[in-house]
Amino acid sequence: MSASYPFQERPPLITVTPQGLYCAPGDFHIDSWRPVERALITHAHGDHARGGSRRYLGARAGKGLLHRRLGADSVIDTLEYGERLAINDVTVSFHPAGHVLGSAQIRIEHKGEVWVVSGDYKRAPDPTCAPFEVVRCNTFITEATFGLPIYRWDDTPLVAEDILRWWDANRAVGRAVVLFCYALGKAQRILAELARLTDRPTFVHGALNSLVECYREAGVKLLPTQLVSEVEKGTSFAGAMVLAPPSAGGSTWMRRFGEYETGFASGWMRVRGNRRRRGFDRGFVLSDHADWPDLLRTVADTRAERVLVTHGYTDPLAHYLREQGVDAAPLATPFEGEAED
């Protein structure tokens, strides 16, 4: 990664424009928030993959999810992880981010200078997607959804065992459990982790179903599932587990389950007040984002000379990195990370 003169003296390879992150030498945007001519996409969550652009480029492992997000008629080109492609004056490649199926960091090289846009990422093992890959770079654009020292994750298998114990305890007294989780990524990860412990079928909300099928088509082993809407009216849900998006909470859709307990699987459950404030019976600390130690570990592993911090706790993370001698600064974007609702 040698440069003919210090990269800090060069114009930035990526800038923020009204349309999104823009790479001028390549003439493309990354995770654009407005329609553009060409958008490179880190992953299929709605704050990163938005419709309306003329064509897209993403990691091949995420093509199915991108088509579901952007529409079947969208023009989506793909690359295998690590495959390089020259676009105008830069070379780009996609590398696993470990966030959800098909998620990627985007590496951009221009005249010996390398930038990496992380999108969202995590370092914890996840049976539903390729593990995070460290990519060395000069400038690293990192997320900071959980960029505070209080956010530290337990081992995921232990969380899955806790979820199963909660389900078993309610099942023993004939009560259903409704576990709220994000429709893309978290729900499938829970189904995959529980599939290591049991083969009992679960019920799912309609917002999850097509995404669950997308994972199955990619070969990910999940618990057997059935759509709640396909269950004959009057059927008892006693002892059943139901996965649903947080938006279903408190709706009339919940009435069919009779007596039930609710839980929420999210990194935000690390703060107990969040569970009490939201009225859940149980909170399970499980996130598809890097926790504080892994944010710091990743910055160090990339050996980046400059770090730009986007979405989440940007100011605290950038401030801490500067205290450690890293050239770091916040980068304002509309990305959301793991929303609280």
JSON list of C-alpha atoms in Angstrom, two decimals, residues 89-238:
[
{"chain": "A", "resi": 89, "resn": "ASP", "atom": "CA", "xyz": [-9.81, 4.62, -11.91]},
{"chain": "A", "resi": 90, "resn": "VAL", "atom": "CA", "xyz": [-10.30, 2.40, -8.85]},
{"chain": "A", "resi": 91, "resn": "THR", "atom": "CA", "xyz": [-10.37, -1.31, -8.02]},
{"chain": "A", "resi": 92, "resn": "VAL", "atom": "CA", "xyz": [-13.13, -2.55, -5.74]},
{"chain": "A", "resi": 93, "resn": "SER", "atom": "CA", "xyz": [-13.76, -5.82, -3.91]},
{"chain": "A", "resi": 94, "resn": "PHE", "atom": "CA", "xyz": [-16.23, -7.10, -1.32]},
{"chain": "A", "resi": 95, "resn": "HIS", "atom": "CA", "xyz": [-15.16, -8.81, 1.91]},
{"chain": "A", "resi": 96, "resn": "PRO", "atom": "CA", "xyz": [-17.32, -10.54, 4.55]},
{"chain": "A", "resi": 97, "resn": "ALA", "atom": "CA", "xyz": [-18.66, -8.25, 7.28]},
{"chain": "A", "resi": 98, "resn": "GLY", "atom": "CA", "xyz": [-20.25, -10.99, 9.43]},
{"chain": "A", "resi": 99, "resn": "HIS", "atom": "CA", "xyz": [-23.38, -8.88, 9.91]},
{"chain": "A", "resi": 100, "resn": "VAL", "atom": "CA", "xyz": [-26.12, -10.72, 7.97]},
{"chain": "A", "resi": 101, "resn": "LEU", "atom": "CA", "xyz": [-26.26, -13.08, 4.98]},
{"chain": "A", "resi": 102, "resn": "GLY", "atom": "CA", "xyz": [-24.31, -11.48, 2.11]},
{"chain": "A", "resi": 103, "resn": "SER", "atom": "CA", "xyz": [-23.10, -8.49, 4.12]},
{"chain": "A", "resi": 104, "resn": "ALA", "atom": "CA", "xyz": [-19.81, -7.02, 2.98]},
{"chain": "A", "resi": 105, "resn": "GLN", "atom": "CA", "xyz": [-17.16, -4.44, 3.62]},
{"chain": "A", "resi": 106, "resn": "ILE", "atom": "CA", "xyz": [-16.20, -2.62, 0.44]},
{"chain": "A", "resi": 107, "resn": "ARG", "atom": "CA", "xyz": [-12.48, -2.20, -0.30]},
{"chain": "A", "resi": 108, "resn": "ILE", "atom": "CA", "xyz": [-11.54, 0.59, -2.71]},
{"chain": "A", "resi": 109, "resn": "GLU", "atom": "CA", "xyz": [-8.02, 1.01, -4.02]},
{"chain": "A", "resi": 110, "resn": "HIS", "atom": "CA", "xyz": [-6.79, 4.06, -5.94]},
{"chain": "A", "resi": 111, "resn": "LYS", "atom": "CA", "xyz": [-3.14, 4.69, -6.81]},
{"chain": "A", "resi": 112, "resn": "GLY", "atom": "CA", "xyz": [-1.90, 2.58, -3.90]},
{"chain": "A", "resi": 113, "resn": "GLU", "atom": "CA", "xyz": [-4.27, 4.08, -1.34]},
{"chain": "A", "resi": 114, "resn": "VAL", "atom": "CA", "xyz": [-6.89, 1.80, 0.22]},
{"chain": "A", "resi": 115, "resn": "TRP", "atom": "CA", "xyz": [-10.17, 2.74, 1.88]},
{"chain": "A", "resi": 116, "resn": "VAL", "atom": "CA", "xyz": [-12.59, 0.26, 3.44]},
{"chain": "A", "resi": 117, "resn": "VAL", "atom": "CA", "xyz": [-16.26, 1.00, 4.09]},
{"chain": "A", "resi": 118, "resn": "SER", "atom": "CA", "xyz": [-17.43, -1.43, 6.74]},
{"chain": "A", "resi": 119, "resn": "GLY", "atom": "CA", "xyz": [-21.19, -1.02, 6.48]},
{"chain": "A", "resi": 120, "resn": "ASP", "atom": "CA", "xyz": [-22.46, -2.83, 9.59]},
{"chain": "A", "resi": 121, "resn": "TYR", "atom": "CA", "xyz": [-20.34, -5.65, 10.99]},
{"chain": "A", "resi": 122, "resn": "LYS", "atom": "CA", "xyz": [-19.70, -7.99, 13.89]},
{"chain": "A", "resi": 123, "resn": "ARG", "atom": "CA", "xyz": [-16.88, -10.29, 14.94]},
{"chain": "A", "resi": 124, "resn": "ALA", "atom": "CA", "xyz": [-18.96, -12.86, 16.87]},
{"chain": "A", "resi": 125, "resn": "PRO", "atom": "CA", "xyz": [-19.52, -16.23, 15.14]},
{"chain": "A", "resi": 126, "resn": "ASP", "atom": "CA", "xyz": [-22.82, -16.49, 13.25]},
{"chain": "A", "resi": 127, "resn": "PRO", "atom": "CA", "xyz": [-23.98, -19.70, 11.51]},
{"chain": "A", "resi": 128, "resn": "THR", "atom": "CA", "xyz": [-26.04, -17.69, 8.99]},
{"chain": "A", "resi": 129, "resn": "CYS", "atom": "CA", "xyz": [-23.27, -15.75, 7.25]},
{"chain": "A", "resi": 130, "resn": "ALA", "atom": "CA", "xyz": [-19.58, -15.69, 6.37]},
{"chain": "A", "resi": 131, "resn": "PRO", "atom": "CA", "xyz": [-17.32, -14.53, 9.23]},
{"chain": "A", "resi": 132, "resn": "PHE", "atom": "CA", "xyz": [-15.84, -11.03, 9.31]},
{"chain": "A", "resi": 133, "resn": "GLU", "atom": "CA", "xyz": [-12.59, -10.66, 7.41]},
{"chain": "A", "resi": 134, "resn": "VAL", "atom": "CA", "xyz": [-9.93, -8.19, 8.51]},
{"chain": "A", "resi": 135, "resn": "VAL", "atom": "CA", "xyz": [-8.92, -5.95, 5.58]},
{"chain": "A", "resi": 136, "resn": "ARG", "atom": "CA", "xyz": [-5.89, -3.73, 6.00]},
{"chain": "A", "resi": 137, "resn": "CYS", "atom": "CA", "xyz": [-6.35, -0.20, 4.76]},
{"chain": "A", "resi": 138, "resn": "ASN", "atom": "CA", "xyz": [-5.22, 3.40, 5.03]},
{"chain": "A", "resi": 139, "resn": "THR", "atom": "CA", "xyz": [-8.67, 4.73, 5.92]},
{"chain": "A", "resi": 140, "resn": "PHE", "atom": "CA", "xyz": [-11.38, 2.70, 7.65]},
{"chain": "A", "resi": 141, "resn": "ILE", "atom": "CA", "xyz": [-14.98, 3.90, 7.77]},
{"chain": "A", "resi": 142, "resn": "THR", "atom": "CA", "xyz": [-16.46, 2.08, 10.75]},
{"chain": "A", "resi": 143, "resn": "GLU", "atom": "CA", "xyz": [-19.92, 1.94, 12.20]},
{"chain": "A", "resi": 144, "resn": "ALA", "atom": "CA", "xyz": [-20.45, 2.77, 15.89]},
{"chain": "A", "resi": 145, "resn": "THR", "atom": "CA", "xyz": [-23.97, 1.52, 16.67]},
{"chain": "A", "resi": 146, "resn": "PHE", "atom": "CA", "xyz": [-22.82, 0.24, 20.06]},
{"chain": "A", "resi": 147, "resn": "GLY", "atom": "CA", "xyz": [-19.81, 2.51, 20.45]},
{"chain": "A", "resi": 148, "resn": "LEU", "atom": "CA", "xyz": [-19.87, 2.81, 24.24]},
{"chain": "A", "resi": 149, "resn": "PRO", "atom": "CA", "xyz": [-17.93, 0.72, 26.78]},
{"chain": "A", "resi": 150, "resn": "ILE", "atom": "CA", "xyz": [-21.15, -0.59, 28.39]},
{"chain": "A", "resi": 151, "resn": "TYR", "atom": "CA", "xyz": [-21.99, -2.61, 25.27]},
{"chain": "A", "resi": 152, "resn": "ARG", "atom": "CA", "xyz": [-20.33, -6.01, 25.57]},
{"chain": "A", "resi": 153, "resn": "TRP", "atom": "CA", "xyz": [-21.90, -9.22, 24.31]},
{"chain": "A", "resi": 154, "resn": "ASP", "atom": "CA", "xyz": [-22.19, -12.63, 25.92]},
{"chain": "A", "resi": 155, "resn": "ASP", "atom": "CA", "xyz": [-21.38, -15.74, 23.87]},
{"chain": "A", "resi": 156, "resn": "THR", "atom": "CA", "xyz": [-24.24, -16.33, 21.47]},
{"chain": "A", "resi": 157, "resn": "PRO", "atom": "CA", "xyz": [-24.67, -20.07, 22.28]},
{"chain": "A", "resi": 158, "resn": "LEU", "atom": "CA", "xyz": [-25.27, -19.09, 25.91]},
{"chain": "A", "resi": 159, "resn": "VAL", "atom": "CA", "xyz": [-27.93, -16.61, 24.83]},
{"chain": "A", "resi": 160, "resn": "ALA", "atom": "CA", "xyz": [-29.59, -19.29, 22.69]},
{"chain": "A", "resi": 161, "resn": "GLU", "atom": "CA", "xyz": [-29.64, -21.68, 25.64]},
{"chain": "A", "resi": 162, "resn": "ASP", "atom": "CA", "xyz": [-31.26, -18.98, 27.75]},
{"chain": "A", "resi": 163, "resn": "ILE", "atom": "CA", "xyz": [-33.94, -18.42, 25.10]},
{"chain": "A", "resi": 164, "resn": "LEU", "atom": "CA", "xyz": [-34.64, -22.16, 25.00]},
{"chain": "A", "resi": 165, "resn": "ARG", "atom": "CA", "xyz": [-34.92, -22.33, 28.83]},
{"chain": "A", "resi": 166, "resn": "TRP", "atom": "CA", "xyz": [-37.40, -19.45, 28.74]},
{"chain": "A", "resi": 167, "resn": "TRP", "atom": "CA", "xyz": [-39.42, -21.22, 26.04]},
{"chain": "A", "resi": 168, "resn": "ASP", "atom": "CA", "xyz": [-39.31, -24.55, 27.96]},
{"chain": "A", "resi": 169, "resn": "ALA", "atom": "CA", "xyz": [-40.45, -22.93, 31.22]},
{"chain": "A", "resi": 170, "resn": "ASN", "atom": "CA", "xyz": [-43.47, -21.34, 29.54]},
{"chain": "A", "resi": 171, "resn": "ARG", "atom": "CA", "xyz": [-44.18, -24.47, 27.53]},
{"chain": "A", "resi": 172, "resn": "ALA", "atom": "CA", "xyz": [-44.36, -26.46, 30.77]},
{"chain": "A", "resi": 173, "resn": "VAL", "atom": "CA", "xyz": [-47.27, -24.31, 31.97]},
{"chain": "A", "resi": 174, "resn": "GLY", "atom": "CA", "xyz": [-49.01, -24.13, 28.60]},
{"chain": "A", "resi": 175, "resn": "ARG", "atom": "CA", "xyz": [-48.09, -20.55, 27.80]},
{"chain": "A", "resi": 176, "resn": "ALA", "atom": "CA", "xyz": [-46.87, -19.21, 24.45]},
{"chain": "A", "resi": 177, "resn": "VAL", "atom": "CA", "xyz": [-43.80, -17.01, 24.09]},
{"chain": "A", "resi": 178, "resn": "VAL", "atom": "CA", "xyz": [-43.51, -14.20, 21.54]},
{"chain": "A", "resi": 179, "resn": "LEU", "atom": "CA", "xyz": [-39.92, -13.22, 20.84]},
{"chain": "A", "resi": 180, "resn": "PHE", "atom": "CA", "xyz": [-39.53, -9.88, 19.09]},
{"chain": "A", "resi": 181, "resn": "CYS", "atom": "CA", "xyz": [-36.52, -9.49, 16.85]},
{"chain": "A", "resi": 182, "resn": "TYR", "atom": "CA", "xyz": [-35.51, -7.71, 13.67]},
{"chain": "A", "resi": 183, "resn": "ALA", "atom": "CA", "xyz": [-36.91, -9.35, 10.57]},
{"chain": "A", "resi": 184, "resn": "LEU", "atom": "CA", "xyz": [-33.66, -9.55, 8.62]},
{"chain": "A", "resi": 185, "resn": "GLY", "atom": "CA", "xyz": [-30.65, -11.12, 10.27]},
{"chain": "A", "resi": 186, "resn": "LYS", "atom": "CA", "xyz": [-31.64, -11.44, 13.92]},
{"chain": "A", "resi": 187, "resn": "ALA", "atom": "CA", "xyz": [-34.63, -13.72, 13.33]},
{"chain": "A", "resi": 188, "resn": "GLN", "atom": "CA", "xyz": [-32.66, -16.07, 11.11]},
{"chain": "A", "resi": 189, "resn": "ARG", "atom": "CA", "xyz": [-29.72, -16.11, 13.50]},
{"chain": "A", "resi": 190, "resn": "ILE", "atom": "CA", "xyz": [-32.03, -17.11, 16.37]},
{"chain": "A", "resi": 191, "resn": "LEU", "atom": "CA", "xyz": [-33.59, -19.86, 14.27]},
{"chain": "A", "resi": 192, "resn": "ALA", "atom": "CA", "xyz": [-30.13, -21.15, 13.33]},
{"chain": "A", "resi": 193, "resn": "GLU", "atom": "CA", "xyz": [-28.77, -21.05, 16.89]},
{"chain": "A", "resi": 194, "resn": "LEU", "atom": "CA", "xyz": [-31.88, -22.81, 18.27]},
{"chain": "A", "resi": 195, "resn": "ALA", "atom": "CA", "xyz": [-31.60, -25.44, 15.54]},
{"chain": "A", "resi": 196, "resn": "ARG", "atom": "CA", "xyz": [-28.43, -26.60, 17.31]},
{"chain": "A", "resi": 197, "resn": "LEU", "atom": "CA", "xyz": [-30.45, -27.26, 20.48]},
{"chain": "A", "resi": 198, "resn": "THR", "atom": "CA", "xyz": [-33.88, -28.49, 19.37]},
{"chain": "A", "resi": 199, "resn": "ASP", "atom": "CA", "xyz": [-35.88, -29.44, 16.31]},
{"chain": "A", "resi": 200, "resn": "ARG", "atom": "CA", "xyz": [-39.20, -28.03, 17.53]},
{"chain": "A", "resi": 201, "resn": "PRO", "atom": "CA", "xyz": [-41.00, -25.91, 14.92]},
{"chain": "A", "resi": 202, "resn": "THR", "atom": "CA", "xyz": [-41.66, -22.23, 15.53]},
{"chain": "A", "resi": 203, "resn": "PHE", "atom": "CA", "xyz": [-44.22, -19.80, 14.18]},
{"chain": "A", "resi": 204, "resn": "VAL", "atom": "CA", "xyz": [-43.26, -16.64, 12.36]},
{"chain": "A", "resi": 205, "resn": "HIS", "atom": "CA", "xyz": [-44.89, -13.33, 11.48]},
{"chain": "A", "resi": 206, "resn": "GLY", "atom": "CA", "xyz": [-45.42, -12.64, 7.78]},
{"chain": "A", "resi": 207, "resn": "ALA", "atom": "CA", "xyz": [-42.75, -9.92, 7.77]},
{"chain": "A", "resi": 208, "resn": "LEU", "atom": "CA", "xyz": [-40.13, -12.57, 8.51]},
{"chain": "A", "resi": 209, "resn": "ASN", "atom": "CA", "xyz": [-41.28, -15.39, 6.29]},
{"chain": "A", "resi": 210, "resn": "SER", "atom": "CA", "xyz": [-39.86, -14.48, 2.87]},
{"chain": "A", "resi": 211, "resn": "LEU", "atom": "CA", "xyz": [-36.54, -13.53, 4.46]},
{"chain": "A", "resi": 212, "resn": "VAL", "atom": "CA", "xyz": [-36.41, -16.86, 6.29]},
{"chain": "A", "resi": 213, "resn": "GLU", "atom": "CA", "xyz": [-36.97, -18.63, 2.98]},
{"chain": "A", "resi": 214, "resn": "CYS", "atom": "CA", "xyz": [-34.15, -16.62, 1.44]},
{"chain": "A", "resi": 215, "resn": "TYR", "atom": "CA", "xyz": [-31.75, -17.96, 4.05]},
{"chain": "A", "resi": 216, "resn": "ARG", "atom": "CA", "xyz": [-32.97, -21.51, 3.47]},
{"chain": "A", "resi": 217, "resn": "GLU", "atom": "CA", "xyz": [-32.38, -21.09, -0.27]},
{"chain": "A", "resi": 218, "resn": "ALA", "atom": "CA", "xyz": [-28.80, -20.09, 0.61]},
{"chain": "A", "resi": 219, "resn": "GLY", "atom": "CA", "xyz": [-28.37, -23.39, 2.47]},
{"chain": "A", "resi": 220, "resn": "VAL", "atom": "CA", "xyz": [-28.56, -22.08, 6.06]},
{"chain": "A", "resi": 221, "resn": "LYS", "atom": "CA", "xyz": [-29.99, -24.65, 8.51]},
{"chain": "A", "resi": 222, "resn": "LEU", "atom": "CA", "xyz": [-32.89, -23.19, 10.49]},
{"chain": "A", "resi": 223, "resn": "LEU", "atom": "CA", "xyz": [-35.62, -24.49, 12.76]},
{"chain": "A", "resi": 224, "resn": "PRO", "atom": "CA", "xyz": [-38.76, -25.53, 10.85]},
{"chain": "A", "resi": 225, "resn": "THR", "atom": "CA", "xyz": [-41.18, -22.60, 10.69]},
{"chain": "A", "resi": 226, "resn": "GLN", "atom": "CA", "xyz": [-44.85, -22.00, 9.94]},
{"chain": "A", "resi": 227, "resn": "LEU", "atom": "CA", "xyz": [-46.59, -18.76, 9.15]},
{"chain": "A", "resi": 228, "resn": "VAL", "atom": "CA", "xyz": [-48.97, -17.65, 11.89]},
{"chain": "A", "resi": 229, "resn": "SER", "atom": "CA", "xyz": [-51.46, -16.59, 9.23]},
{"chain": "A", "resi": 230, "resn": "GLU", "atom": "CA", "xyz": [-51.58, -20.15, 7.87]},
{"chain": "A", "resi": 231, "resn": "VAL", "atom": "CA", "xyz": [-52.72, -21.60, 11.21]},
{"chain": "A", "resi": 232, "resn": "GLU", "atom": "CA", "xyz": [-56.39, -22.56, 11.26]},
{"chain": "A", "resi": 233, "resn": "LYS", "atom": "CA", "xyz": [-58.52, -20.12, 13.23]},
{"chain": "A", "resi": 234, "resn": "GLY", "atom": "CA", "xyz": [-59.08, -21.28, 16.80]},
{"chain": "A", "resi": 235, "resn": "THR", "atom": "CA", "xyz": [-55.88, -23.33, 16.99]},
{"chain": "A", "resi": 236, "resn": "SER", "atom": "CA", "xyz": [-54.19, -23.10, 20.37]},
{"chain": "A", "resi": 237, "resn": "PHE", "atom": "CA", "xyz": [-50.68, -21.60, 20.56]},
{"chain": "A", "resi": 238, "resn": "ALA", "atom": "CA", "xyz": [-50.14, -22.89, 24.09]}
]
